[in-house]
Short mmCIF file of C-alpha atoms and ligand atoms in Angstrom, two decimals:
data_model
loop_
_atom_site.label_atom_id
_atom_site.label_comp_id
_atom_site.label_asym_id
_atom_site.label_seq_id
_atom_site.Cartn_x
_atom_site.Cartn_y
_atom_site.Cartn_z
CA MET Y 772 16.29 -4.77 30.07
CA LYS Y 773 14.13 -6.86 28.01
CA PHE Y 774 13.86 -6.42 24.54
CA VAL Y 775 10.32 -6.95 23.25
CA ASP Y 776 9.83 -6.30 19.54
CA GLN Y 777 6.52 -8.17 18.80
CA VAL Y 778 3.09 -8.35 20.95
CA LYS Y 779 -0.07 -9.05 20.54
CA LEU Y 780 -2.94 -6.26 21.98
CA HIS Y 781 -6.72 -6.39 21.87
CA THR Y 782 -8.12 -3.06 21.05
CA LYS Y 783 -11.87 -1.77 21.61
CA ALA Y 784 -13.15 1.82 20.67
CA GLY Y 785 -16.23 3.21 23.01
CA ASP Y 786 -19.86 2.80 21.61
CA GLY Y 787 -21.94 5.51 21.10
CA GLY Y 788 -24.25 6.58 23.77
CA ASN Y 789 -27.66 5.90 22.64
CA GLY Y 790 -30.04 8.91 22.09
CA ILE Y 791 -33.32 9.40 23.94
CA VAL Y 792 -36.94 9.85 23.84
CA SER Y 793 -37.83 12.60 26.11
CA TRP Y 794 -40.50 15.50 26.23
CA ARG Y 795 -40.39 18.86 26.90
CA ARG Y 796 -42.55 19.29 30.63
CA GLU Y 797 -42.59 22.73 31.43
CA LYS Y 798 -45.32 24.85 33.37
CA PHE Y 799 -47.55 26.43 30.43
CA VAL Y 800 -46.24 24.84 27.61
CA PRO Y 801 -48.74 22.15 27.09
CA MET Y 802 -47.52 19.32 24.44
CA GLY Y 803 -43.85 21.00 24.63
CA GLY Y 804 -42.57 18.70 21.78
CA PRO Y 805 -39.46 16.20 21.62
CA ALA Y 806 -36.24 16.83 23.81
CA GLY Y 807 -34.49 13.62 23.90
CA GLY Y 808 -30.87 14.59 23.59
CA ASP Y 809 -28.16 12.77 21.87
CA GLY Y 810 -25.88 10.10 22.60
CA GLY Y 811 -22.38 11.19 23.00
CA ASP Y 812 -19.67 9.35 20.80
CA GLY Y 813 -17.62 6.52 22.16
CA GLY Y 814 -13.99 7.46 22.55
CA SER Y 815 -11.40 5.97 19.64
CA VAL Y 816 -8.09 4.12 20.21
CA ILE Y 817 -5.17 5.89 19.39
CA LEU Y 818 -1.63 5.25 19.03
CA GLU Y 819 1.21 7.44 19.10
CA ALA Y 820 4.94 7.22 18.45
CA ASP Y 821 6.75 8.50 21.12
CA GLU Y 822 11.22 8.74 20.19
CA GLY Y 823 11.64 7.92 24.28
CA MET Y 824 10.35 4.45 23.74
CA GLY Y 825 12.96 1.69 22.89
CA SER Y 826 10.95 -1.03 22.68
CA LEU Y 827 7.53 -2.85 22.96
CA LEU Y 828 8.27 -4.10 26.71
CA ASP Y 829 5.13 -2.06 27.81
CA TYR Y 830 2.49 -3.90 25.88
CA HIS Y 831 4.02 -7.46 27.38
CA TYR Y 832 1.82 -7.52 30.08
CA LYS Y 833 -1.00 -5.36 28.70
CA PHE Y 834 -3.26 -7.44 26.53
CA LYS Y 835 -6.17 -4.99 26.28
CA LEU Y 836 -6.56 -1.20 25.26
CA GLU Y 837 -10.27 0.34 25.70
CA ALA Y 838 -11.73 3.62 24.89
CA LYS Y 839 -14.57 4.81 27.00
CA ASN Y 840 -18.50 4.43 26.01
CA GLY Y 841 -20.34 7.65 25.02
CA GLN Y 842 -23.16 8.33 27.45
CA ASN Y 843 -26.31 8.13 26.56
CA GLY Y 844 -28.56 11.63 25.48
CA ARG Y 845 -30.56 13.11 28.41
CA SER Y 846 -33.69 15.14 29.08
CA LYS Y 847 -34.15 18.98 28.08
CA ASN Y 848 -32.21 18.13 24.80
CA GLN Y 849 -28.71 17.80 26.36
CA TYR Y 850 -26.10 15.79 24.98
CA GLY Y 851 -24.37 12.58 26.34
CA ALA Y 852 -21.04 12.81 27.36
CA ILE Y 853 -18.35 11.61 25.05
CA GLY Y 854 -16.35 8.88 25.76
CA ALA Y 855 -12.79 9.48 26.54
CA ASP Y 856 -9.91 8.23 23.85
CA ALA Y 857 -7.64 5.60 24.92
CA VAL Y 858 -3.94 6.94 24.00
CA ALA Y 859 -1.09 4.66 24.16
CA LYS Y 860 2.50 5.06 23.56
CA VAL Y 861 4.64 3.03 20.90
CA PRO Y 862 8.64 3.42 19.71
CA ILE Y 863 9.13 5.08 16.10
CA GLY Y 864 9.70 2.03 13.90
CA THR Y 865 6.20 -0.14 14.97
CA GLN Y 866 3.99 -1.13 12.62
CA ILE Y 867 0.55 -2.05 13.56
CA PHE Y 868 -1.41 -5.21 12.08
CA ASP Y 869 -4.80 -6.75 12.20
CA ALA Y 870 -3.90 -9.87 14.02
CA ASN Y 871 -7.10 -11.63 11.59
CA THR Y 872 -6.32 -10.28 8.28
CA ASN Y 873 -2.55 -9.52 8.30
CA GLU Y 874 -3.48 -5.86 6.84
CA LEU Y 875 -1.12 -3.33 7.47
CA LEU Y 876 -3.12 -0.80 9.38
CA ALA Y 877 -0.21 2.03 10.67
CA ASP Y 878 3.32 2.51 10.26
CA PHE Y 879 4.94 4.69 12.88
CA THR Y 880 8.01 6.44 11.64
CA GLU Y 881 7.73 9.81 13.11
CA HIS Y 882 7.97 11.18 16.81
CA GLY Y 883 4.68 12.33 18.00
CA GLN Y 884 2.70 10.85 14.44
CA ARG Y 885 -0.93 9.54 16.00
CA GLU Y 886 -2.99 6.87 14.32
CA ILE Y 887 -6.50 6.08 15.11
CA ILE Y 888 -6.55 2.22 15.25
CA CYS Y 889 -10.42 1.96 16.28
CA LYS Y 890 -12.80 4.57 15.64
CA GLY Y 891 -15.43 5.44 18.12
CA GLY Y 892 -18.92 4.50 17.95
CA SER Y 893 -21.10 7.72 16.61
CA GLY Y 894 -23.78 8.68 19.45
CA GLY Y 895 -27.23 7.97 18.74
CA PHE Y 896 -30.03 10.78 17.73
CA GLY Y 897 -32.47 11.81 19.96
CA ASN Y 898 -36.09 11.89 19.57
CA THR Y 899 -35.64 16.08 18.64
CA ARG Y 900 -33.62 15.23 15.90
CA PHE Y 901 -36.62 13.44 14.02
CA LYS Y 902 -38.95 16.30 14.37
CA SER Y 903 -40.74 17.80 11.36
CA SER Y 904 -43.69 19.78 10.04
CA THR Y 905 -45.41 16.32 9.88
CA ARG Y 906 -44.37 14.74 12.46
CA GLN Y 907 -44.55 16.81 15.66
CA ALA Y 908 -43.84 14.46 17.80
CA PRO Y 909 -41.60 11.48 17.14
CA ASP Y 910 -41.67 8.70 19.67
CA PHE Y 911 -38.65 6.95 18.63
CA ALA Y 912 -34.69 7.63 19.00
CA LYS Y 913 -31.58 5.73 17.84
CA PRO Y 914 -28.99 3.95 19.51
CA GLY Y 915 -25.50 4.22 19.43
CA LEU Y 916 -23.45 2.65 17.04
CA PRO Y 917 -20.68 0.03 18.30
CA GLY Y 918 -17.23 1.33 18.70
CA GLU Y 919 -14.50 -0.84 16.25
CA GLU Y 920 -12.79 -3.67 17.66
CA ARG Y 921 -9.67 -5.25 16.62
CA ASP Y 922 -6.92 -7.64 17.66
CA LEU Y 923 -3.62 -6.31 16.31
CA VAL Y 924 -0.18 -7.47 16.28
CA LEU Y 925 2.46 -4.81 17.24
CA SER Y 926 6.17 -5.44 15.28
CA LEU Y 927 9.09 -2.84 16.23
CA LYS Y 928 11.24 -2.66 13.24
CA LEU Y 929 14.21 -0.68 14.46
CA MET Y 930 14.57 2.99 12.34
CA ALA Y 931 18.60 2.86 11.89
CA ASP Y 932 20.37 4.30 8.86
CA VAL Y 933 22.82 1.31 9.07
CA GLY Y 934 22.84 -2.02 9.77
CA LEU Y 935 25.91 -3.82 11.34
CA LEU Y 936 25.90 -7.32 10.79
CA GLY Y 937 27.76 -10.07 10.38
CA PHE Y 938 28.70 -13.65 12.10
CA PRO Y 939 28.95 -13.68 16.06
CA ASN Y 940 32.25 -12.51 17.17
CA ALA Y 941 33.28 -10.55 14.43
CA GLY Y 942 33.56 -7.29 16.28
CA LYS Y 943 30.12 -5.65 15.79
CA SER Y 944 29.49 -4.58 19.38
CA THR Y 945 33.40 -3.50 19.92
CA LEU Y 946 32.91 -1.09 16.63
CA LEU Y 947 29.72 0.37 18.13
CA SER Y 948 31.23 1.13 21.46
CA VAL Y 949 33.98 2.87 19.78
CA VAL Y 950 32.54 4.47 16.95
CA SER Y 951 28.89 5.81 18.84
CA ALA Y 952 28.20 6.50 22.80
CA ALA Y 953 26.50 2.89 22.69
CA LYS Y 954 27.86 0.73 25.74
CA PRO Y 955 26.84 -2.98 24.24
CA LYS Y 956 28.44 -5.89 25.83
CA ILE Y 957 31.48 -7.12 24.57
CA ALA Y 958 33.21 -10.36 24.85
CA ASP Y 959 35.27 -13.00 23.42
CA TYR Y 960 32.52 -15.48 22.84
CA PRO Y 961 29.59 -16.01 20.52
CA PHE Y 962 26.02 -14.32 21.03
CA THR Y 963 27.44 -11.92 23.64
CA THR Y 964 24.95 -9.26 22.23
CA LEU Y 965 21.47 -10.95 22.62
CA THR Y 966 18.93 -8.06 21.54
CA PRO Y 967 19.76 -5.29 18.83
CA GLN Y 968 21.29 -2.28 19.82
CA LEU Y 969 21.32 1.24 18.73
CA GLY Y 970 24.06 4.03 18.03
CA VAL Y 971 24.42 7.50 16.78
CA VAL Y 972 27.61 7.89 14.61
CA LYS Y 973 28.80 11.52 13.92
CA GLY Y 974 28.51 12.48 10.41
CA PRO Y 975 31.54 13.44 8.63
CA GLU Y 976 30.47 17.00 8.49
CA GLU Y 977 29.47 19.08 11.26
CA HIS Y 978 25.85 18.62 13.12
CA THR Y 979 25.45 15.58 11.04
CA SER Y 980 24.90 12.05 12.30
CA PHE Y 981 23.58 8.71 11.46
CA ILE Y 982 22.27 5.49 13.48
CA ILE Y 983 23.75 2.55 13.52
CA ALA Y 984 22.28 -0.94 14.74
CA ASP Y 985 23.73 -4.06 15.40
CA ILE Y 986 22.14 -6.70 14.75
CA PRO Y 987 23.48 -9.89 16.63
CA GLY Y 988 23.37 -13.44 15.91
CA LEU Y 989 23.68 -14.12 12.14
CA ILE Y 990 25.00 -17.65 11.45
CA GLU Y 991 24.30 -20.31 8.96
CA GLY Y 992 20.55 -21.14 9.06
CA ALA Y 993 19.32 -17.73 10.48
CA SER Y 994 16.37 -17.25 8.02
CA GLU Y 995 15.38 -20.52 8.84
CA GLY Y 996 15.27 -19.73 13.02
CA ILE Y 997 18.86 -20.93 13.76
CA GLY Y 998 20.76 -18.94 16.46
CA LEU Y 999 19.47 -15.76 17.09
CA GLY Y 1000 19.32 -14.47 13.74
CA PHE Y 1001 15.65 -15.13 12.38
CA LYS Y 1002 14.19 -12.94 15.18
CA PHE Y 1003 16.29 -9.98 14.64
CA LEU Y 1004 16.81 -9.99 10.64
CA LYS Y 1005 13.19 -8.07 10.03
CA HIS Y 1006 15.31 -4.82 11.83
CA LEU Y 1007 17.27 -4.80 8.75
CA GLU Y 1008 14.35 -4.36 6.45
CA ARG Y 1009 14.31 -0.44 7.49
CA VAL Y 1010 17.88 0.25 6.96
CA ARG Y 1011 19.10 2.00 4.06
CA VAL Y 1012 22.88 0.88 4.20
CA LEU Y 1013 24.33 -2.30 5.30
CA CYS Y 1014 27.98 -2.62 6.99
CA HIS Y 1015 29.16 -6.16 7.01
CA LEU Y 1016 31.65 -7.11 9.42
CA ILE Y 1017 34.17 -10.14 8.35
CA GLU Y 1018 36.99 -10.95 11.27
CA PRO Y 1019 40.16 -12.29 9.49
CA GLY Y 1020 40.52 -15.96 8.50
CA ASP Y 1021 40.95 -18.43 5.45
CA ASP Y 1022 37.36 -18.67 4.71
CA ILE Y 1023 36.51 -15.05 4.52
CA TRP Y 1024 35.00 -14.95 1.44
CA GLU Y 1025 32.65 -18.42 1.86
CA ARG Y 1026 31.59 -16.78 5.36
CA TYR Y 1027 30.40 -13.52 3.24
CA GLN Y 1028 28.48 -16.04 1.19
CA THR Y 1029 26.97 -17.84 4.15
CA ILE Y 1030 25.38 -14.65 5.34
CA ARG Y 1031 24.40 -12.96 1.94
CA LYS Y 1032 22.42 -16.20 1.61
CA GLU Y 1033 20.78 -15.64 4.78
CA LEU Y 1034 19.68 -12.33 3.75
CA GLU Y 1035 18.26 -13.43 0.58
CA ASN Y 1036 16.71 -15.95 2.13
CA PHE Y 1037 14.77 -13.82 4.60
CA ASN Y 1038 13.96 -11.05 2.37
CA PRO Y 1039 15.72 -10.80 -1.24
CA ASP Y 1040 15.45 -6.38 -1.31
CA LEU Y 1041 18.15 -6.98 1.87
CA CYS Y 1042 20.33 -7.74 -0.83
CA LYS Y 1043 19.84 -4.85 -3.11
CA LEU Y 1044 20.67 -2.57 -0.58
CA PRO Y 1045 24.13 -0.73 -0.67
CA GLU Y 1046 26.85 -2.43 1.24
CA LEU Y 1047 30.33 -1.64 2.83
CA VAL Y 1048 32.15 -4.65 3.83
CA ALA Y 1049 34.61 -4.00 6.62
CA LEU Y 1050 37.20 -6.44 7.46
CA SER Y 1051 37.83 -6.22 11.35
CA LYS Y 1052 40.55 -6.44 13.59
CA ASN Y 1053 43.08 -5.40 10.88
CA ASP Y 1054 45.40 -4.92 13.84
CA ILE Y 1055 45.89 -8.94 14.09
CA ILE Y 1056 46.55 -9.86 10.74
CA GLN Y 1057 49.76 -11.00 8.64
CA GLU Y 1058 48.33 -10.03 5.31
CA SER Y 1059 45.42 -8.04 3.88
CA GLN Y 1060 42.28 -9.62 2.28
CA LYS Y 1061 40.99 -6.98 0.69
CA THR Y 1062 41.47 -8.06 -2.92
CA ILE Y 1063 39.15 -10.90 -2.72
CA PHE Y 1064 36.30 -8.45 -2.50
CA GLU Y 1065 37.79 -5.54 -4.74
CA ASP Y 1066 38.67 -8.15 -7.29
CA LYS Y 1067 34.49 -8.41 -7.44
CA ASN Y 1068 34.06 -4.97 -7.19
CA ILE Y 1069 32.46 -4.97 -3.83
CA PRO Y 1070 33.13 -1.94 -1.65
CA VAL Y 1071 35.62 -3.02 1.11
CA ILE Y 1072 37.81 -1.50 4.08
CA GLU Y 1073 40.20 -2.72 6.66
CA ILE Y 1074 39.46 -1.61 10.08
CA SER Y 1075 40.41 -2.03 13.59
CA ALA Y 1076 38.23 -1.11 16.50
CA ALA Y 1077 41.09 -1.71 18.61
CA THR Y 1078 43.68 0.70 17.21
CA ASN Y 1079 40.83 3.03 15.85
CA HIS Y 1080 42.58 2.24 12.59
CA ASN Y 1081 40.06 3.75 9.35
CA LEU Y 1082 37.33 4.27 11.55
CA ASP Y 1083 37.22 7.89 9.98
CA MET Y 1084 37.29 6.48 6.63
CA LEU Y 1085 34.45 4.12 7.64
CA ARG Y 1086 32.39 6.82 8.83
CA ILE Y 1087 32.82 9.06 5.40
CA LYS Y 1088 32.21 5.63 3.19
CA LEU Y 1089 28.94 4.92 4.95
CA TRP Y 1090 27.87 8.42 5.10
CA GLN Y 1091 28.57 8.91 1.25
CA LEU Y 1092 26.38 5.74 0.46
CA LEU Y 1093 23.76 6.99 2.53
CA ALA Y 1094 23.55 9.98 1.07
CA GLY Y 1095 22.83 8.26 -2.10
CA MET Y 1096 19.47 6.76 -0.33
CA THR Y 1097 16.05 7.77 0.72
CA ARG Y 1098 14.52 5.78 3.59
CA LYS Y 1099 13.58 2.30 2.43
CA THR Y 1100 11.20 0.02 3.97
CA CYS Y 1101 10.48 -3.25 2.91
CA ASP Y 1102 7.05 -5.00 3.15
CA GLN Y 1103 7.29 -8.22 4.98
CA SER Y 1104 6.21 -8.12 8.48
N1 GTP E 1239 42.16 -7.77 18.35
C1 GTP E 1239 40.98 -7.18 18.00
N2 GTP E 1239 40.27 -7.54 18.55
C2 GTP E 1239 38.79 -7.27 18.55
C3 GTP E 1239 38.72 -5.93 17.76
N3 GTP E 1239 37.34 -5.88 17.57
C4 GTP E 1239 36.88 -6.50 18.58
N4 GTP E 1239 37.61 -7.63 19.07
C5 GTP E 1239 37.42 -8.46 19.86
O1 GTP E 1239 36.57 -9.74 19.34
C6 GTP E 1239 35.87 -10.21 20.20
C7 GTP E 1239 34.19 -10.02 19.85
O2 GTP E 1239 33.75 -9.07 19.93
P1 GTP E 1239 32.27 -8.18 20.05
O3 GTP E 1239 32.50 -6.85 19.34
O4 GTP E 1239 31.55 -8.49 21.37
O5 GTP E 1239 32.15 -9.42 18.79
P2 GTP E 1239 30.41 -9.29 18.24
O6 GTP E 1239 30.34 -9.27 16.53
O7 GTP E 1239 29.43 -8.26 18.42
O8 GTP E 1239 29.95 -10.76 18.49
P3 GTP E 1239 28.63 -10.94 19.14
O9 GTP E 1239 27.69 -10.08 19.82
O10 GTP E 1239 28.45 -12.28 20.06
O11 GTP E 1239 27.56 -11.13 17.83
C8 GTP E 1239 35.89 -9.73 21.68
O12 GTP E 1239 36.92 -10.26 22.73
C9 GTP E 1239 36.82 -8.10 21.20
O13 GTP E 1239 37.52 -7.61 22.29
C10 GTP E 1239 39.61 -5.37 17.17
O14 GTP E 1239 39.63 -4.61 16.35
N5 GTP E 1239 40.89 -5.97 17.33
MG1 MG E 1240 27.79 -8.13 20.05
#
């Protein structure tokens, strides 16, 4: 399925209905006075977060979202009907920006959260409303107000607790498939995974869990748009802990620094997140390389997704890092 994490959408709330000028016309009631009803309020455009949605795919071919106009007032002091709201669902983690000003209008972080994005226009008053002791027969009414209209950018940043990152082929998807029920594609060539994948991992205590996101395609230059990295780096901005996976090799420290530099270039806040380095494919190495990181006081663990080596310890360490952090949101869109 296509993963869509940024779309444009034109939204327009309904206009308020006009108030009308009308008069009471009944037998035996001469000069019956004003009886023009108010216009109905226009409907609003409302977005609602839904945990069942995984991407913004529904909006890929949908360019407009419009609520209904309120109806005009009617005679005999009857209100016009209010316009129906336009309610649409978005995945949790979606941020809504005004396309013209870049202002953040809404940030959906919880299932069921609802936000009014464009408010419907109020209906205008009918002439009855303007009757007073000195003005018995007002012959005017007010028009309804226009509904708000906005061009939006919807941007999805996945809500995960741990971001799994590293060079292509480091073993990220394999690890995700072993510690969670996720079934990402795995192969021995780079850029196997083309979209971020989420998996739920059991916590060390009963009934606890956390979410890991496999962020694909980071390479040197990712923050400038090389490879796939730039496209998906934004998904790291919501995570609370980084798990940096590195496969064995001579240049392990250089590769670590390359990825850190890309994070720094993209958003320096990412480098402030707690990080656990996981040296992958421990089953194929001749000698341990973890002292390179230990010497620099960087938390490190050696693992193998093939033999399950240290995977329980990995879960515990990530859990401990998460316990010290509350959810953090970086502001970059
Ligand atoms: N021996 C061994 N091989 C592994 C281990 N983990 C992953 N691999 C192999 O490494 C290769 C790459 O694994 P993936 O999980 O697809 O790597 P990735 O980091 O998701 O790669 P991209 O999606 O391309 O970024 C595959 O051939 C895996 O079978 C491990 O613990 N031990
Ligand atoms: Mg992968």
